[in-house]
């Protein structure tokens, strides 16, 4: 099976702009989770989608949003970019059928976002 | 407060030795714990999962133990090789629908295996 893919791999934006990142999960996986990774804070959970519904959300401002399509592909959007949004954005897919806790998650290679 | 801590930021060992990495957590009741490997600029790669009712799991040269009384997991790499050099992350999965799809990660331990 093909792994999790993320596009683009690298992105440079300026403050105030917005950005959309894309994630294609492993075939058959219905859950997609997004994480932000920075040297200072490590990996932090942004949100999770299952069957086109957001099931869980982390502690990030409303500028961070996402959605999931019927084929389980997911996008996340960051509006009004700030310098502190520079990070590696990772998505992870899982079967997600449990509903009571998290299945094993398989990560994509990430999108490196630099905000100037 | 809730915390998940990995023993040190960096661990240097000689090739052929056993590397032991520690993950401690406070005020969590995890359903299970996972270990991931991450190379620079890449996404984490899943290695092993151990459930709350399991004491030990093995996979080739890797071994994980889980002590829910001590609130600690140990991750061992036996006969270590320079190719094992990477950052290793532990992650907790919690019960409850409010924790669905969410893993809580430690800061990671960077392992350097010298030839």
Coordinates of C-alpha atoms in Angstrom, one line a residue:
Chain A
X1 CA 0.0 0.0 0.0
X2 CA 1.2 3.5 -0.7
X3 CA 1.9 5.5 2.4
X4 CA 0.6 8.9 3.5
X5 CA 1.4 11.7 1.1
X6 CA 1.5 15.4 1.8
X7 CA 1.7 18.3 -0.6
X8 CA 3.5 20.5 -1.0
X9 CA 6.7 19.4 0.8
X10 CA 8.0 22.9 1.2
X11 CA 6.3 26.3 1.3
X12 CA 7.5 29.9 1.9
X13 CA 4.9 32.5 2.8
X14 CA 4.9 36.0 4.2
X15 CA 3.1 37.2 7.3
X16 CA -0.6 37.9 6.8
X17 CA -1.0 35.4 3.9
X18 CA -3.0 32.2 4.1
X19 CA -1.9 28.7 3.2
X20 CA -3.6 25.3 2.4
X21 CA -1.8 22.0 3.0
X22 CA -3.0 18.7 1.6
X23 CA -2.9 15.2 2.9
X24 CA -3.8 11.9 1.3
X25 CA -4.2 9.0 3.8
X26 CA -3.3 5.3 3.3
X27 CA -6.0 3.6 1.2
X28 CA -8.8 2.4 3.5
X29 CA -7.9 4.7 6.4
X30 CA -10.8 7.0 7.3
X31 CA -9.1 9.1 10.1
X32 CA -6.7 11.9 9.4
X33 CA -5.0 13.8 12.2
X34 CA -2.8 16.9 11.9
X35 CA 0.1 17.9 14.0
X36 CA 2.4 20.9 14.2
X37 CA 6.1 20.2 15.1
X38 CA 8.4 22.9 16.2
X39 CA 11.8 22.7 18.0
X40 CA 10.4 24.4 21.1
X41 CA 7.1 22.7 21.5
X42 CA 7.6 19.3 19.8
X43 CA 4.7 17.6 18.2
X44 CA 1.3 19.1 19.1
X45 CA -2.1 17.9 18.0
X46 CA -4.1 20.2 15.8
X47 CA -7.3 18.3 14.9
X48 CA -8.7 15.0 13.7
X49 CA -11.2 14.2 11.0
X50 CA -13.2 11.0 10.4
X51 CA -15.8 10.5 7.7
X52 CA -15.7 14.2 6.9
X53 CA -16.4 15.3 10.5
X54 CA -14.0 17.0 12.9
X55 CA -14.0 14.7 16.0
X56 CA -11.4 16.4 18.0
X57 CA -9.5 19.6 18.2
X58 CA -6.3 20.7 19.9
X59 CA -5.5 24.0 21.6
X60 CA -4.8 26.2 18.5
X61 CA -6.4 29.5 17.5
X62 CA -9.3 29.6 15.0
X63 CA -6.8 30.6 12.3
X64 CA -6.1 26.9 12.0
X65 CA -8.9 25.0 10.3
X66 CA -9.3 21.8 8.3
X67 CA -11.7 19.7 6.4
X68 CA -12.0 16.2 5.0
X69 CA -13.4 15.0 1.7
X70 CA -15.5 12.0 1.0
X71 CA -12.4 10.1 -0.3
X72 CA -10.7 10.7 3.1
X73 CA -8.2 13.2 1.7
X74 CA -7.8 16.2 4.1
X75 CA -6.7 19.8 3.9
X76 CA -5.7 22.2 6.6
X77 CA -5.7 25.9 6.2
X78 CA -3.9 28.6 8.2
X79 CA -5.1 32.1 7.7
X80 CA -3.3 35.4 8.6
X81 CA 0.0 33.7 9.0
X82 CA 2.3 34.7 11.8
X83 CA 6.1 34.2 12.1
X84 CA 5.4 31.6 14.9
X85 CA 3.5 29.4 12.5
X86 CA 6.8 28.4 10.9
X87 CA 6.9 24.6 11.5
X88 CA 6.7 21.2 10.1
X89 CA 3.1 20.2 9.6
X90 CA 2.5 16.5 9.8
X91 CA -0.6 14.5 9.0
X92 CA -1.2 11.0 10.1
X93 CA -3.8 8.5 9.0
X94 CA -5.4 5.6 10.9
X95 CA -8.3 3.3 10.4
X96 CA -10.1 5.3 13.0
X97 CA -13.0 3.0 13.5
X98 CA -12.5 2.7 17.3
X99 CA -14.0 6.0 18.3
X100 CA -13.0 5.6 21.9
X101 CA -9.3 6.1 21.5
X102 CA -6.6 6.5 18.9
X103 CA -5.6 3.7 16.5
X104 CA -2.0 3.4 15.4
X105 CA -1.2 6.5 13.4
X106 CA 1.0 6.5 10.3
X107 CA 2.6 9.7 9.4
X108 CA 3.4 11.5 6.1
X109 CA 6.7 13.2 5.3
X110 CA 5.3 16.6 6.4
X111 CA 5.1 20.1 4.9
X112 CA 7.8 22.5 6.0
X113 CA 6.2 25.9 6.2
X114 CA 8.4 29.0 6.5
X115 CA 6.7 32.3 7.3
X116 CA 8.8 35.4 6.5
Chain B
X1 CA -0.3 18.8 35.8
X2 CA 0.0 16.3 33.0
X3 CA 3.4 15.6 31.6
X4 CA 5.2 13.2 29.4
X5 CA 9.0 13.2 29.6
X6 CA 11.7 11.4 27.8
X7 CA 14.9 10.8 29.8
X8 CA 17.3 12.9 28.0
X9 CA 17.6 15.0 24.8
X10 CA 20.6 13.0 23.6
X11 CA 22.1 9.6 24.1
X12 CA 25.5 8.5 22.7
X13 CA 26.5 4.9 22.6
X14 CA 29.0 2.6 20.9
X15 CA 28.0 0.3 18.1
X16 CA 27.0 -3.1 19.3
X17 CA 25.8 -1.9 22.7
X18 CA 22.2 -1.8 23.9
X19 CA 20.5 1.6 23.9
X20 CA 17.8 2.2 26.5
X21 CA 15.5 5.1 26.2
X22 CA 13.0 6.1 28.9
X23 CA 9.5 7.7 28.7
X24 CA 7.8 8.8 31.9
X25 CA 4.3 10.3 32.2
X26 CA 2.4 12.0 35.0
X27 CA -1.4 12.2 35.5
X28 CA -2.3 10.3 32.4
X29 CA -4.1 6.9 32.2
X30 CA -3.1 5.8 28.7
X31 CA -4.9 3.1 26.7
X32 CA -1.5 2.4 25.1
X33 CA 1.9 3.8 24.3
X34 CA 3.7 3.9 21.0
X35 CA 7.3 4.5 20.0
X36 CA 8.2 6.3 16.8
X37 CA 11.5 6.9 15.0
X38 CA 12.0 10.3 13.3
X39 CA 14.9 11.2 11.0
X40 CA 15.7 14.9 10.4
X41 CA 13.2 16.6 8.2
X42 CA 10.9 13.6 7.9
X43 CA 7.8 12.3 9.5
X44 CA 7.8 9.9 12.4
X45 CA 7.8 6.2 11.6
X46 CA 5.8 3.8 13.8
X47 CA 7.9 1.2 15.5
X48 CA 6.0 -0.5 18.3
X49 CA 2.8 -0.2 20.3
X50 CA 2.2 -1.6 23.8
X51 CA -1.2 -1.7 25.5
X52 CA -1.8 -0.9 29.2
X53 CA -2.3 -4.6 30.0
X54 CA 0.9 -5.7 28.3
X55 CA 4.3 -5.8 30.1
X56 CA 6.6 -6.3 27.1
X57 CA 6.7 -6.3 23.3
X58 CA 9.5 -7.3 21.0
X59 CA 10.2 -6.8 17.3
X60 CA 13.5 -7.9 15.9
X61 CA 16.2 -5.9 17.8
X62 CA 13.6 -3.7 19.5
X63 CA 12.0 -4.3 22.9
X64 CA 9.5 -2.1 24.8
X65 CA 8.3 -2.5 28.4
X66 CA 5.4 -0.7 30.0
X67 CA 4.9 -0.3 33.8
X68 CA 1.6 1.4 34.5
X69 CA 2.4 1.5 38.2
X70 CA 5.7 3.3 37.7
X71 CA 4.1 5.2 34.8
X72 CA 7.1 4.4 32.7
X73 CA 8.0 2.8 29.4
X74 CA 11.5 1.6 28.4
X75 CA 12.6 1.2 24.8
X76 CA 15.6 -0.9 24.1
X77 CA 17.6 -1.3 20.9
X78 CA 20.0 -4.3 21.1
X79 CA 23.1 -4.7 19.0
X80 CA 22.8 -1.0 18.0
X81 CA 24.1 0.1 14.6
X82 CA 25.0 3.6 13.3
X83 CA 21.8 3.3 11.1
X84 CA 19.8 3.4 14.3
X85 CA 20.9 7.0 14.9
X86 CA 17.7 9.1 14.9
X87 CA 15.3 10.8 17.3
X88 CA 12.9 8.4 19.1
X89 CA 9.5 9.7 20.3
X90 CA 7.1 8.1 22.7
X91 CA 3.4 8.9 22.4
X92 CA 0.4 8.2 24.6
X93 CA -3.1 7.4 23.4
X94 CA -5.8 8.1 25.9
X95 CA -9.3 6.7 26.4
X96 CA -12.4 8.7 25.7
X97 CA -14.1 10.2 22.7
X98 CA -12.5 13.6 23.5
X99 CA -9.1 12.0 22.8
X100 CA -10.0 10.3 19.5
X101 CA -7.3 10.8 16.9
X102 CA -4.9 12.4 19.3
X103 CA -1.5 11.3 20.4
X104 CA 0.4 13.1 23.1
X105 CA 4.1 13.1 22.3
X106 CA 7.2 13.4 24.4
X107 CA 10.0 15.7 23.3
X108 CA 12.1 12.9 21.9
X109 CA 15.5 11.5 22.6
X110 CA 18.2 11.8 19.9
X111 CA 20.3 8.6 19.7
X112 CA 23.8 8.7 18.2
X113 CA 25.4 5.3 17.6
X114 CA 29.1 5.6 17.0
X115 CA 31.0 3.0 15.0

